[in-house]
PDB file of C-alpha atoms and ligand atoms in Angstrom:
ATOM      1  CA  MET A   1      23.981  31.387 -17.392  1.00  0.00           C
ATOM      2  CA  LYS A   2      20.913  33.141 -16.124  1.00  0.00           C
ATOM      3  CA  THR A   3      18.541  31.939 -13.460  1.00  0.00           C
ATOM      4  CA  VAL A   4      14.840  32.671 -13.731  1.00  0.00           C
ATOM      5  CA  ILE A   5      11.892  32.303 -11.376  1.00  0.00           C
ATOM      6  CA  VAL A   6       8.775  31.029 -13.159  1.00  0.00           C
ATOM      7  CA  GLY A   7       5.374  31.342 -11.469  1.00  0.00           C
ATOM      8  CA  ASP A   8       2.807  28.636 -10.764  1.00  0.00           C
ATOM      9  CA  ALA A   9      -0.981  28.873 -11.167  1.00  0.00           C
ATOM     10  CA  THR A  10      -1.719  26.357  -8.402  1.00  0.00           C
ATOM     11  CA  GLY A  11      -4.058  27.816  -5.794  1.00  0.00           C
ATOM     12  CA  ALA A  12      -4.793  31.008  -7.789  1.00  0.00           C
ATOM     13  CA  LYS A  13      -7.758  32.855  -6.287  1.00  0.00           C
ATOM     14  CA  ILE A  14     -10.016  35.824  -6.665  1.00  0.00           C
ATOM     15  CA  PRO A  15      -9.523  37.268  -3.205  1.00  0.00           C
ATOM     16  CA  LYS A  16     -11.919  38.640  -0.635  1.00  0.00           C
ATOM     17  CA  HIS A  17     -13.572  41.828  -1.885  1.00  0.00           C
ATOM     18  CA  ASP A  18     -12.184  44.942  -0.259  1.00  0.00           C
ATOM     19  CA  ILE A  19     -11.389  48.548  -1.100  1.00  0.00           C
ATOM     20  CA  SER A  20      -7.921  47.639  -2.434  1.00  0.00           C
ATOM     21  CA  LEU A  21      -9.253  45.089  -4.932  1.00  0.00           C
ATOM     22  CA  ARG A  22     -12.021  47.452  -6.062  1.00  0.00           C
ATOM     23  CA  CYS A  23      -9.691  50.422  -6.616  1.00  0.00           C
ATOM     24  CA  VAL A  24      -6.572  48.692  -7.955  1.00  0.00           C
ATOM     25  CA  ASN A  25      -7.980  45.872 -10.129  1.00  0.00           C
ATOM     26  CA  TYR A  26     -11.495  47.032 -10.951  1.00  0.00           C
ATOM     27  CA  ALA A  27     -11.276  50.829 -11.252  1.00  0.00           C
ATOM     28  CA  ASP A  28     -12.628  50.495 -14.774  1.00  0.00           C
ATOM     29  CA  ASN A  29     -15.993  50.070 -13.080  1.00  0.00           C
ATOM     30  CA  SER A  30     -16.375  46.357 -13.759  1.00  0.00           C
ATOM     31  CA  SER A  31     -17.275  44.457 -10.586  1.00  0.00           C
ATOM     32  CA  PRO A  32     -14.934  41.905  -9.057  1.00  0.00           C
ATOM     33  CA  PRO A  33     -16.002  38.312  -9.733  1.00  0.00           C
ATOM     34  CA  GLN A  34     -17.056  36.062  -6.892  1.00  0.00           C
ATOM     35  CA  GLN A  35     -14.341  35.281  -4.358  1.00  0.00           C
ATOM     36  CA  GLY A  36     -12.724  31.843  -4.582  1.00  0.00           C
ATOM     37  CA  LEU A  37     -10.390  29.584  -6.515  1.00  0.00           C
ATOM     38  CA  TYR A  38     -10.119  30.120 -10.266  1.00  0.00           C
ATOM     39  CA  PRO A  39     -11.821  27.304 -12.199  1.00  0.00           C
ATOM     40  CA  GLN A  40      -9.710  24.143 -12.277  1.00  0.00           C
ATOM     41  CA  GLN A  41      -9.555  24.271 -16.087  1.00  0.00           C
ATOM     42  CA  VAL A  42      -7.943  27.736 -15.930  1.00  0.00           C
ATOM     43  CA  ILE A  43      -5.360  26.551 -13.404  1.00  0.00           C
ATOM     44  CA  ASP A  44      -4.633  23.305 -15.264  1.00  0.00           C
ATOM     45  CA  GLU A  45      -4.203  24.976 -18.661  1.00  0.00           C
ATOM     46  CA  ALA A  46      -1.992  27.677 -17.170  1.00  0.00           C
ATOM     47  CA  ASN A  47       0.208  25.063 -15.484  1.00  0.00           C
ATOM     48  CA  GLU A  48       0.420  22.955 -18.660  1.00  0.00           C
ATOM     49  CA  ASP A  49       1.584  25.996 -20.631  1.00  0.00           C
ATOM     50  CA  ILE A  50       4.020  26.935 -17.875  1.00  0.00           C
ATOM     51  CA  SER A  51       5.533  23.412 -18.054  1.00  0.00           C
ATOM     52  CA  LYS A  52       6.175  23.838 -21.784  1.00  0.00           C
ATOM     53  CA  PHE A  53       7.783  27.200 -21.117  1.00  0.00           C
ATOM     54  CA  VAL A  54       9.954  25.770 -18.321  1.00  0.00           C
ATOM     55  CA  ASP A  55      11.112  22.951 -20.632  1.00  0.00           C
ATOM     56  CA  PHE A  56      11.991  25.535 -23.251  1.00  0.00           C
ATOM     57  CA  LEU A  57      14.028  27.580 -20.740  1.00  0.00           C
ATOM     58  CA  LYS A  58      15.891  24.476 -19.579  1.00  0.00           C
ATOM     59  CA  ASP A  59      16.733  23.626 -23.203  1.00  0.00           C
ATOM     60  CA  GLU A  60      18.232  27.108 -23.408  1.00  0.00           C
ATOM     61  CA  ASN A  61      20.427  26.199 -20.407  1.00  0.00           C
ATOM     62  CA  ILE A  62      18.598  28.522 -18.064  1.00  0.00           C
ATOM     63  CA  SER A  63      18.121  27.401 -14.461  1.00  0.00           C
ATOM     64  CA  VAL A  64      14.527  27.646 -13.379  1.00  0.00           C
ATOM     65  CA  LEU A  65      13.382  28.317  -9.824  1.00  0.00           C
ATOM     66  CA  ARG A  66       9.750  27.682  -8.846  1.00  0.00           C
ATOM     67  CA  PRO A  67       7.669  29.189  -6.023  1.00  0.00           C
ATOM     68  CA  ASP A  68       7.257  27.248  -2.785  1.00  0.00           C
ATOM     69  CA  ALA A  69       4.888  24.365  -3.629  1.00  0.00           C
ATOM     70  CA  THR A  70       3.517  24.315  -0.069  1.00  0.00           C
ATOM     71  CA  HIS A  71       2.548  27.993  -0.149  1.00  0.00           C
ATOM     72  CA  ASP A  72      -1.244  28.404  -0.484  1.00  0.00           C
ATOM     73  CA  PRO A  73      -1.652  31.934  -1.821  1.00  0.00           C
ATOM     74  CA  ASP A  74      -4.312  34.485  -0.836  1.00  0.00           C
ATOM     75  CA  TYR A  75      -4.121  35.754  -4.439  1.00  0.00           C
ATOM     76  CA  TYR A  76      -1.617  33.830  -6.529  1.00  0.00           C
ATOM     77  CA  LYS A  77       2.004  32.916  -7.178  1.00  0.00           C
ATOM     78  CA  PHE A  78       1.525  33.050 -10.956  1.00  0.00           C
ATOM     79  CA  CYS A  79       3.283  36.390 -11.474  1.00  0.00           C
ATOM     80  CA  PRO A  80       6.516  36.620  -9.465  1.00  0.00           C
ATOM     81  CA  ARG A  81       7.340  39.739 -11.552  1.00  0.00           C
ATOM     82  CA  ASP A  82       4.624  41.618  -9.668  1.00  0.00           C
ATOM     83  CA  THR A  83       6.165  40.903  -6.284  1.00  0.00           C
ATOM     84  CA  VAL A  84       9.930  40.410  -6.516  1.00  0.00           C
ATOM     85  CA  PHE A  85      12.325  43.190  -7.540  1.00  0.00           C
ATOM     86  CA  VAL A  86      15.923  42.078  -8.075  1.00  0.00           C
ATOM     87  CA  HIS A  87      18.760  44.561  -8.398  1.00  0.00           C
ATOM     88  CA  GLY A  88      22.288  43.192  -8.204  1.00  0.00           C
ATOM     89  CA  ASN A  89      22.577  41.280  -4.949  1.00  0.00           C
ATOM     90  CA  ASN A  90      19.484  42.911  -3.506  1.00  0.00           C
ATOM     91  CA  VAL A  91      15.988  41.486  -3.584  1.00  0.00           C
ATOM     92  CA  LEU A  92      13.127  43.760  -2.602  1.00  0.00           C
ATOM     93  CA  TYR A  93       9.640  42.422  -1.934  1.00  0.00           C
ATOM     94  CA  THR A  94       7.772  45.577  -2.791  1.00  0.00           C
ATOM     95  CA  PRO A  95       4.881  47.047  -0.755  1.00  0.00           C
ATOM     96  CA  MET A  96       2.184  45.697  -3.071  1.00  0.00           C
ATOM     97  CA  SER A  97      -1.017  47.535  -3.848  1.00  0.00           C
ATOM     98  CA  LEU A  98      -3.505  44.750  -3.009  1.00  0.00           C
ATOM     99  CA  ARG A  99      -4.091  43.726   0.590  1.00  0.00           C
ATOM    100  CA  ALA A 100      -4.462  40.112  -0.585  1.00  0.00           C
ATOM    101  CA  ARG A 101      -0.857  40.194  -1.831  1.00  0.00           C
ATOM    102  CA  ALA A 102       0.753  41.461   1.385  1.00  0.00           C
ATOM    103  CA  ASN A 103       2.254  38.045   2.186  1.00  0.00           C
ATOM    104  CA  GLU A 104       3.022  36.908  -1.347  1.00  0.00           C
ATOM    105  CA  HIS A 105       6.781  37.166  -0.696  1.00  0.00           C
ATOM    106  CA  THR A 106       6.556  34.012   1.418  1.00  0.00           C
ATOM    107  CA  ALA A 107       6.106  32.065  -1.847  1.00  0.00           C
ATOM    108  CA  TYR A 108       9.561  33.198  -2.962  1.00  0.00           C
ATOM    109  CA  ASN A 109      11.899  34.041  -0.107  1.00  0.00           C
ATOM    110  CA  LYS A 110      13.173  30.487   0.448  1.00  0.00           C
ATOM    111  CA  LEU A 111      14.433  30.451  -3.153  1.00  0.00           C
ATOM    112  CA  PHE A 112      17.220  32.836  -2.271  1.00  0.00           C
ATOM    113  CA  GLU A 113      18.355  31.131   0.926  1.00  0.00           C
ATOM    114  CA  SER A 114      21.199  29.318  -0.846  1.00  0.00           C
ATOM    115  CA  TYR A 115      22.542  32.567  -2.287  1.00  0.00           C
ATOM    116  CA  THR A 116      24.625  33.730   0.643  1.00  0.00           C
ATOM    117  CA  SER A 117      25.429  37.079  -0.947  1.00  0.00           C
ATOM    118  CA  ILE A 118      21.828  38.011  -1.662  1.00  0.00           C
ATOM    119  CA  ASN A 119      20.214  40.431   0.727  1.00  0.00           C
ATOM    120  CA  GLN A 120      16.404  40.168   0.906  1.00  0.00           C
ATOM    121  CA  GLU A 121      14.241  43.000   2.142  1.00  0.00           C
ATOM    122  CA  ILE A 122      10.502  42.915   2.779  1.00  0.00           C
ATOM    123  CA  VAL A 123       8.616  46.206   2.965  1.00  0.00           C
ATOM    124  CA  ASN A 124       5.519  46.102   5.138  1.00  0.00           C
ATOM    125  CA  ILE A 125       2.944  48.847   4.859  1.00  0.00           C
ATOM    126  CA  ARG A 126      -0.402  49.449   6.609  1.00  0.00           C
ATOM    127  CA  ARG A 127      -2.770  49.559   3.603  1.00  0.00           C
ATOM    128  CA  GLU A 128      -5.394  51.492   5.554  1.00  0.00           C
ATOM    129  CA  ASP A 129      -8.532  52.611   3.729  1.00  0.00           C
ATOM    130  CA  SER A 130      -6.974  56.083   3.406  1.00  0.00           C
ATOM    131  CA  LEU A 131      -4.352  54.676   0.986  1.00  0.00           C
ATOM    132  CA  TYR A 132      -7.081  54.036  -1.597  1.00  0.00           C
ATOM    133  CA  ASN A 133      -8.980  56.717  -3.484  1.00  0.00           C
ATOM    134  CA  THR A 134     -12.419  55.433  -4.477  1.00  0.00           C
ATOM    135  CA  ASP A 135     -12.810  58.435  -6.827  1.00  0.00           C
ATOM    136  CA  CYS A 136     -10.699  56.364  -9.252  1.00  0.00           C
ATOM    137  CA  ILE A 137     -13.648  54.064  -9.917  1.00  0.00           C
ATOM    138  CA  GLY A 138     -14.847  54.860 -13.415  1.00  0.00           C
ATOM    139  CA  ASN A 139     -12.412  57.788 -13.710  1.00  0.00           C
ATOM    140  CA  LEU A 140      -9.066  57.105 -15.373  1.00  0.00           C
ATOM    141  CA  LYS A 141      -7.757  60.539 -14.454  1.00  0.00           C
ATOM    142  CA  VAL A 142      -7.842  59.736 -10.734  1.00  0.00           C
ATOM    143  CA  LEU A 143      -5.315  57.152  -9.559  1.00  0.00           C
ATOM    144  CA  ALA A 144      -6.226  54.442  -7.049  1.00  0.00           C
ATOM    145  CA  LEU A 145      -3.421  55.170  -4.574  1.00  0.00           C
ATOM    146  CA  ASN A 146      -3.104  58.206  -2.337  1.00  0.00           C
ATOM    147  CA  GLU A 147       0.334  59.220  -1.065  1.00  0.00           C
ATOM    148  CA  THR A 148      -0.201  58.190   2.573  1.00  0.00           C
ATOM    149  CA  GLU A 149       2.668  55.668   2.371  1.00  0.00           C
ATOM    150  CA  PRO A 150       4.899  54.130  -0.339  1.00  0.00           C
ATOM    151  CA  CYS A 151       3.058  51.500  -2.342  1.00  0.00           C
ATOM    152  CA  PHE A 152       3.992  49.740  -5.579  1.00  0.00           C
ATOM    153  CA  ASP A 153       4.047  46.405  -7.337  1.00  0.00           C
ATOM    154  CA  ALA A 154       7.465  45.310  -8.583  1.00  0.00           C
ATOM    155  CA  ALA A 155       5.971  45.044 -12.102  1.00  0.00           C
ATOM    156  CA  ASN A 156       5.553  48.829 -12.148  1.00  0.00           C
ATOM    157  CA  VAL A 157       9.333  48.875 -12.626  1.00  0.00           C
ATOM    158  CA  LEU A 158      11.481  47.885 -15.609  1.00  0.00           C
ATOM    159  CA  LYS A 159      15.277  47.846 -15.507  1.00  0.00           C
ATOM    160  CA  ASP A 160      17.861  48.844 -18.039  1.00  0.00           C
ATOM    161  CA  ASN A 161      21.058  48.220 -16.096  1.00  0.00           C
ATOM    162  CA  ASP A 162      21.201  51.097 -13.626  1.00  0.00           C
ATOM    163  CA  ASP A 163      18.292  53.041 -15.031  1.00  0.00           C
ATOM    164  CA  LEU A 164      15.010  52.014 -13.445  1.00  0.00           C
ATOM    165  CA  TYR A 165      11.742  53.019 -15.088  1.00  0.00           C
ATOM    166  CA  TYR A 166       8.782  53.348 -12.734  1.00  0.00           C
ATOM    167  CA  LEU A 167       5.163  53.685 -13.884  1.00  0.00           C
ATOM    168  CA  VAL A 168       3.027  55.891 -11.651  1.00  0.00           C
ATOM    169  CA  SER A 169      -0.394  54.222 -11.857  1.00  0.00           C
ATOM    170  CA  ASN A 170      -3.099  52.457  -9.858  1.00  0.00           C
ATOM    171  CA  SER A 171      -0.461  49.939  -8.749  1.00  0.00           C
ATOM    172  CA  GLY A 172       2.333  52.400  -7.863  1.00  0.00           C
ATOM    173  CA  ASN A 173       2.374  55.854  -6.227  1.00  0.00           C
ATOM    174  CA  LEU A 174       5.044  58.590  -6.201  1.00  0.00           C
ATOM    175  CA  LYS A 175       6.116  57.715  -2.667  1.00  0.00           C
ATOM    176  CA  GLY A 176       6.836  54.218  -3.967  1.00  0.00           C
ATOM    177  CA  ALA A 177       9.253  55.658  -6.549  1.00  0.00           C
ATOM    178  CA  GLU A 178      11.026  57.598  -3.776  1.00  0.00           C
ATOM    179  CA  MET A 179      11.269  54.470  -1.675  1.00  0.00           C
ATOM    180  CA  LEU A 180      12.733  52.516  -4.594  1.00  0.00           C
ATOM    181  CA  GLN A 181      15.324  55.272  -5.142  1.00  0.00           C
ATOM    182  CA  GLN A 182      16.297  55.060  -1.460  1.00  0.00           C
ATOM    183  CA  PHE A 183      16.553  51.288  -1.711  1.00  0.00           C
ATOM    184  CA  VAL A 184      18.973  51.367  -4.652  1.00  0.00           C
ATOM    185  CA  GLY A 185      20.797  54.448  -3.347  1.00  0.00           C
ATOM    186  CA  ASP A 186      23.322  55.933  -5.758  1.00  0.00           C
ATOM    187  CA  THR A 187      23.779  52.629  -7.621  1.00  0.00           C
ATOM    188  CA  ALA A 188      20.806  53.397  -9.900  1.00  0.00           C
ATOM    189  CA  LYS A 189      18.482  56.172 -10.996  1.00  0.00           C
ATOM    190  CA  VAL A 190      14.686  55.873 -10.848  1.00  0.00           C
ATOM    191  CA  HIS A 191      12.877  57.615 -13.723  1.00  0.00           C
ATOM    192  CA  THR A 192       9.120  57.991 -13.335  1.00  0.00           C
ATOM    193  CA  ILE A 193       6.680  57.567 -16.231  1.00  0.00           C
ATOM    194  CA  GLU A 194       3.413  59.400 -15.632  1.00  0.00           C
ATOM    195  CA  ASP A 195       0.117  60.004 -17.452  1.00  0.00           C
ATOM    196  CA  VAL A 196       0.670  57.079 -19.798  1.00  0.00           C
ATOM    197  CA  TYR A 197      -1.351  54.174 -18.376  1.00  0.00           C
ATOM    198  CA  SER A 198      -3.448  54.191 -15.211  1.00  0.00           C
ATOM    199  CA  TYR A 199      -3.876  50.508 -14.573  1.00  0.00           C
ATOM    200  CA  MET A 200      -1.573  47.690 -13.611  1.00  0.00           C
ATOM    201  CA  HIS A 201       2.146  47.558 -14.324  1.00  0.00           C
ATOM    202  CA  LEU A 202       4.586  48.774 -16.970  1.00  0.00           C
ATOM    203  CA  ASP A 203       5.168  45.538 -18.886  1.00  0.00           C
ATOM    204  CA  SER A 204       2.218  45.842 -21.253  1.00  0.00           C
ATOM    205  CA  THR A 205       3.347  49.343 -22.270  1.00  0.00           C
ATOM    206  CA  ILE A 206       7.084  48.988 -22.946  1.00  0.00           C
ATOM    207  CA  ALA A 207       9.508  46.066 -23.281  1.00  0.00           C
ATOM    208  CA  PHE A 208      13.313  46.220 -23.405  1.00  0.00           C
ATOM    209  CA  LEU A 209      14.667  44.150 -26.292  1.00  0.00           C
ATOM    210  CA  LYS A 210      18.328  45.153 -26.160  1.00  0.00           C
ATOM    211  CA  GLU A 211      20.379  48.224 -25.363  1.00  0.00           C
ATOM    212  CA  GLY A 212      19.010  50.958 -27.638  1.00  0.00           C
ATOM    213  CA  LEU A 213      15.924  49.044 -28.825  1.00  0.00           C
ATOM    214  CA  LEU A 214      12.519  49.293 -27.205  1.00  0.00           C
ATOM    215  CA  LEU A 215       9.140  47.693 -27.992  1.00  0.00           C
ATOM    216  CA  VAL A 216       6.407  50.258 -27.349  1.00  0.00           C
ATOM    217  CA  ASN A 217       2.614  50.101 -27.111  1.00  0.00           C
ATOM    218  CA  PRO A 218       1.352  52.794 -29.525  1.00  0.00           C
ATOM    219  CA  SER A 219      -2.097  52.871 -27.953  1.00  0.00           C
ATOM    220  CA  ARG A 220      -0.545  54.278 -24.763  1.00  0.00           C
ATOM    221  CA  ILE A 221       2.608  56.071 -25.925  1.00  0.00           C
ATOM    222  CA  LYS A 222       1.928  58.240 -28.956  1.00  0.00           C
ATOM    223  CA  ASP A 223       5.177  60.162 -28.988  1.00  0.00           C
ATOM    224  CA  LYS A 224       8.752  59.514 -27.864  1.00  0.00           C
ATOM    225  CA  LYS A 225       8.493  62.662 -25.726  1.00  0.00           C
ATOM    226  CA  GLN A 226       6.237  60.763 -23.323  1.00  0.00           C
ATOM    227  CA  LEU A 227       9.221  58.561 -22.471  1.00  0.00           C
ATOM    228  CA  PRO A 228      11.904  59.590 -19.979  1.00  0.00           C
ATOM    229  CA  GLU A 229      14.733  61.510 -21.685  1.00  0.00           C
ATOM    230  CA  THR A 230      17.160  58.621 -21.305  1.00  0.00           C
ATOM    231  CA  LEU A 231      14.965  56.547 -23.681  1.00  0.00           C
ATOM    232  CA  GLN A 232      14.126  59.230 -26.228  1.00  0.00           C
ATOM    233  CA  ASN A 233      17.110  58.473 -28.461  1.00  0.00           C
ATOM    234  CA  TRP A 234      16.456  54.721 -28.523  1.00  0.00           C
ATOM    235  CA  ASP A 235      15.141  52.960 -31.620  1.00  0.00           C
ATOM    236  CA  ILE A 236      11.513  52.030 -31.175  1.00  0.00           C
ATOM    237  CA  ILE A 237       9.489  49.156 -32.554  1.00  0.00           C
ATOM    238  CA  TRP A 238       5.884  50.309 -32.400  1.00  0.00           C
ATOM    239  CA  ALA A 239       4.036  47.110 -31.536  1.00  0.00           C
ATOM    240  CA  PRO A 240       1.392  45.977 -34.048  1.00  0.00           C
ATOM    241  CA  GLU A 241      -2.212  45.475 -32.964  1.00  0.00           C
ATOM    242  CA  PRO A 242      -2.384  42.389 -30.710  1.00  0.00           C
ATOM    243  CA  ILE A 243      -4.296  39.224 -31.646  1.00  0.00           C
ATOM    244  CA  ASP A 244      -6.922  38.675 -28.956  1.00  0.00           C
ATOM    245  CA  ILE A 245      -6.662  35.176 -27.469  1.00  0.00           C
ATOM    246  CA  GLY A 246      -9.756  35.706 -25.302  1.00  0.00           C
ATOM    247  CA  HIS A 247     -10.228  34.760 -21.649  1.00  0.00           C
ATOM    248  CA  HIS A 248     -12.390  32.599 -19.411  1.00  0.00           C
ATOM    249  CA  PRO A 249     -15.963  34.014 -19.431  1.00  0.00           C
ATOM    250  CA  GLY A 250     -16.352  36.676 -16.745  1.00  0.00           C
ATOM    251  CA  LEU A 251     -12.722  36.437 -15.629  1.00  0.00           C
ATOM    252  CA  CYS A 252     -10.287  38.896 -17.156  1.00  0.00           C
ATOM    253  CA  ASN A 253      -7.228  40.558 -15.660  1.00  0.00           C
ATOM    254  CA  SER A 254      -5.453  41.797 -18.757  1.00  0.00           C
ATOM    255  CA  SER A 255      -5.866  43.784 -21.942  1.00  0.00           C
ATOM    256  CA  THR A 256      -4.803  42.224 -25.241  1.00  0.00           C
ATOM    257  CA  TRP A 257      -1.531  44.190 -24.911  1.00  0.00           C
ATOM    258  CA  GLY A 258      -0.799  42.353 -21.674  1.00  0.00           C
ATOM    259  CA  VAL A 259      -0.453  39.236 -23.846  1.00  0.00           C
ATOM    260  CA  SER A 260       1.366  40.521 -26.935  1.00  0.00           C
ATOM    261  CA  LEU A 261       3.787  43.060 -25.480  1.00  0.00           C
ATOM    262  CA  ASN A 262       4.543  40.895 -22.457  1.00  0.00           C
ATOM    263  CA  VAL A 263       7.476  39.109 -24.102  1.00  0.00           C
ATOM    264  CA  PHE A 264      10.288  37.394 -22.220  1.00  0.00           C
ATOM    265  CA  SER A 265      13.733  38.134 -23.566  1.00  0.00           C
ATOM    266  CA  ILE A 266      16.169  35.198 -23.468  1.00  0.00           C
ATOM    267  CA  ASN A 267      18.943  37.267 -25.039  1.00  0.00           C
ATOM    268  CA  GLU A 268      19.377  40.031 -27.625  1.00  0.00           C
ATOM    269  CA  LYS A 269      18.488  37.640 -30.438  1.00  0.00           C
ATOM    270  CA  LEU A 270      15.692  35.540 -28.935  1.00  0.00           C
ATOM    271  CA  VAL A 271      12.424  36.331 -27.197  1.00  0.00           C
ATOM    272  CA  VAL A 272       9.473  34.224 -26.085  1.00  0.00           C
ATOM    273  CA  VAL A 273       6.208  35.471 -27.602  1.00  0.00           C
ATOM    274  CA  GLU A 274       2.613  34.242 -27.174  1.00  0.00           C
ATOM    275  CA  GLU A 275       1.984  31.839 -30.042  1.00  0.00           C
ATOM    276  CA  HIS A 276      -0.768  33.794 -31.841  1.00  0.00           C
ATOM    277  CA  GLN A 277       1.145  37.093 -32.116  1.00  0.00           C
ATOM    278  CA  HIS A 278       2.329  36.658 -35.708  1.00  0.00           C
ATOM    279  CA  ASN A 279       2.346  40.356 -36.579  1.00  0.00           C
ATOM    280  CA  LEU A 280       4.621  41.038 -33.647  1.00  0.00           C
ATOM    281  CA  ARG A 281       6.857  38.183 -34.723  1.00  0.00           C
ATOM    282  CA  THR A 282       7.188  39.715 -38.210  1.00  0.00           C
ATOM    283  CA  GLU A 283       8.229  43.069 -36.704  1.00  0.00           C
ATOM    284  CA  LEU A 284      10.758  41.526 -34.340  1.00  0.00           C
ATOM    285  CA  GLU A 285      12.263  39.374 -37.090  1.00  0.00           C
ATOM    286  CA  LYS A 286      12.850  42.528 -39.146  1.00  0.00           C
ATOM    287  CA  HIS A 287      15.201  43.531 -36.323  1.00  0.00           C
ATOM    288  CA  ASN A 288      16.923  40.123 -36.335  1.00  0.00           C
ATOM    289  CA  ILE A 289      15.207  38.958 -33.174  1.00  0.00           C
ATOM    290  CA  ASP A 290      13.952  35.368 -33.347  1.00  0.00           C
ATOM    291  CA  CYS A 291      10.686  34.496 -31.629  1.00  0.00           C
ATOM    292  CA  ALA A 292       9.927  31.286 -29.770  1.00  0.00           C
ATOM    293  CA  MET A 293       6.143  31.069 -30.162  1.00  0.00           C
ATOM    294  CA  LEU A 294       4.681  29.360 -27.084  1.00  0.00           C
ATOM    295  CA  PRO A 295       1.138  28.987 -25.695  1.00  0.00           C
ATOM    296  CA  MET A 296      -0.182  30.808 -22.625  1.00  0.00           C
ATOM    297  CA  ARG A 297      -3.914  30.234 -22.999  1.00  0.00           C
ATOM    298  CA  GLN A 298      -4.975  31.797 -19.698  1.00  0.00           C
ATOM    299  CA  ALA A 299      -2.773  34.894 -19.950  1.00  0.00           C
ATOM    300  CA  ARG A 300      -5.737  37.293 -20.064  1.00  0.00           C
ATOM    301  CA  THR A 301      -7.759  35.393 -17.457  1.00  0.00           C
ATOM    302  CA  LEU A 302      -4.967  35.417 -14.894  1.00  0.00           C
ATOM    303  CA  GLY A 303      -3.338  38.691 -15.976  1.00  0.00           C
ATOM    304  CA  GLY A 304       0.096  37.584 -17.054  1.00  0.00           C
ATOM    305  CA  CYS A 305       2.066  36.341 -20.033  1.00  0.00           C
ATOM    306  CA  PHE A 306       5.749  35.419 -20.320  1.00  0.00           C
ATOM    307  CA  HIS A 307       7.213  38.588 -18.810  1.00  0.00           C
ATOM    308  CA  CYS A 308       4.794  38.696 -15.886  1.00  0.00           C
ATOM    309  CA  ILE A 309       5.242  35.049 -14.939  1.00  0.00           C
ATOM    310  CA  THR A 310       9.049  35.343 -14.686  1.00  0.00           C
ATOM    311  CA  VAL A 311      11.743  37.178 -12.753  1.00  0.00           C
ATOM    312  CA  ASP A 312      15.323  37.138 -13.988  1.00  0.00           C
ATOM    313  CA  VAL A 313      17.553  36.587 -11.005  1.00  0.00           C
ATOM    314  CA  GLU A 314      20.478  37.591 -13.248  1.00  0.00           C
ATOM    315  CA  ARG A 315      23.156  35.555 -11.594  1.00  0.00           C
ATOM    316  CA  SER A 316      24.367  31.969 -11.592  1.00  0.00           C
ATOM    317  CA  PRO A 317      24.029  29.810  -8.501  1.00  0.00           C
ATOM    318  CA  GLU A 318      27.221  29.717  -6.468  1.00  0.00           C
TER     319      GLU A 318
HETATM  320  O1  DAV B   1      -2.480  45.738 -20.089  1.00  0.00           O
HETATM  321  O2  DAV B   1      -4.069  44.922 -18.889  1.00  0.00           O
HETATM  322  C1  DAV B   1      -1.746  43.511 -17.647  1.00  0.00           C
HETATM  323  C2  DAV B   1      -0.902  43.202 -16.424  1.00  0.00           C
HETATM  324  C3  DAV B   1       0.548  43.224 -16.687  1.00  0.00           C
HETATM  325  N1  DAV B   1       1.303  42.770 -15.539  1.00  0.00           N
HETATM  326  C4  DAV B   1      -2.875  45.218 -19.045  1.00  0.00           C
HETATM  327  C5  DAV B   1      -1.887  44.954 -17.928  1.00  0.00           C
END
């Protein structure tokens, strides 16, 4: 049985405006919205949809861990995938790109206390102004992070057993990939993916469905050759155009792909998909993958659908 962490929208905030928020989240030249809690309706709807998802996981005999209820986040605890990287018995709280997320690991680290064999490591970095390159604002070709120190969100990484795929983007620099390689040592190989997508995270660009089968975003990857060599002989499902579910007015942290491609795989034959993505469902069913269609109404507002709001701990409690 698998164990999964599922995020919580309680206390989700637009943080204090600073150079990190401007460069990492708003490099597309839109301005950050006013600092403060997300509207209560956004938080309530997100938590209602999360409850349905949690019930579904429990019905599938999956144990669900939730973030520390007493933790009041500076940003949020909605997307544990962004923060927590699990590899075997090792948990790495990555050196995240936003200053407001520097302490986000405190929402999760108690969850692993009962796993005596799990080793947790927190990477602290300085996040000085020199880490951020303001030339990225309005210019996709310039990335937000300089190479002054390793910096990456855990969601810049996807795992296929001992091959780790790392997106170099506004939320992950090359030094971060080197640090990740050092962390896993010779137990795994880090493959970088570059010049594919400048913004946040890898999980709206590719999704692993099963060994040898990949779901790929054709608006970002036009040719297999843009993938690391180890993935070039895989079968690819080119994802159909997403259905836009919209977002709260003035508050948007995700493209439409961040909803549709952001599927959560229960096993090789079953994935959780946002309930409006019927074209995607048709494609997946052609490959004998069933889709549980569930709501996540605030996925674009808060910047996360079923993959982002989870982390597979990949082991049973002892
Ligand atoms: O496509 O806007 C959404 C964030 C995924 N963690 C996108 C990325």
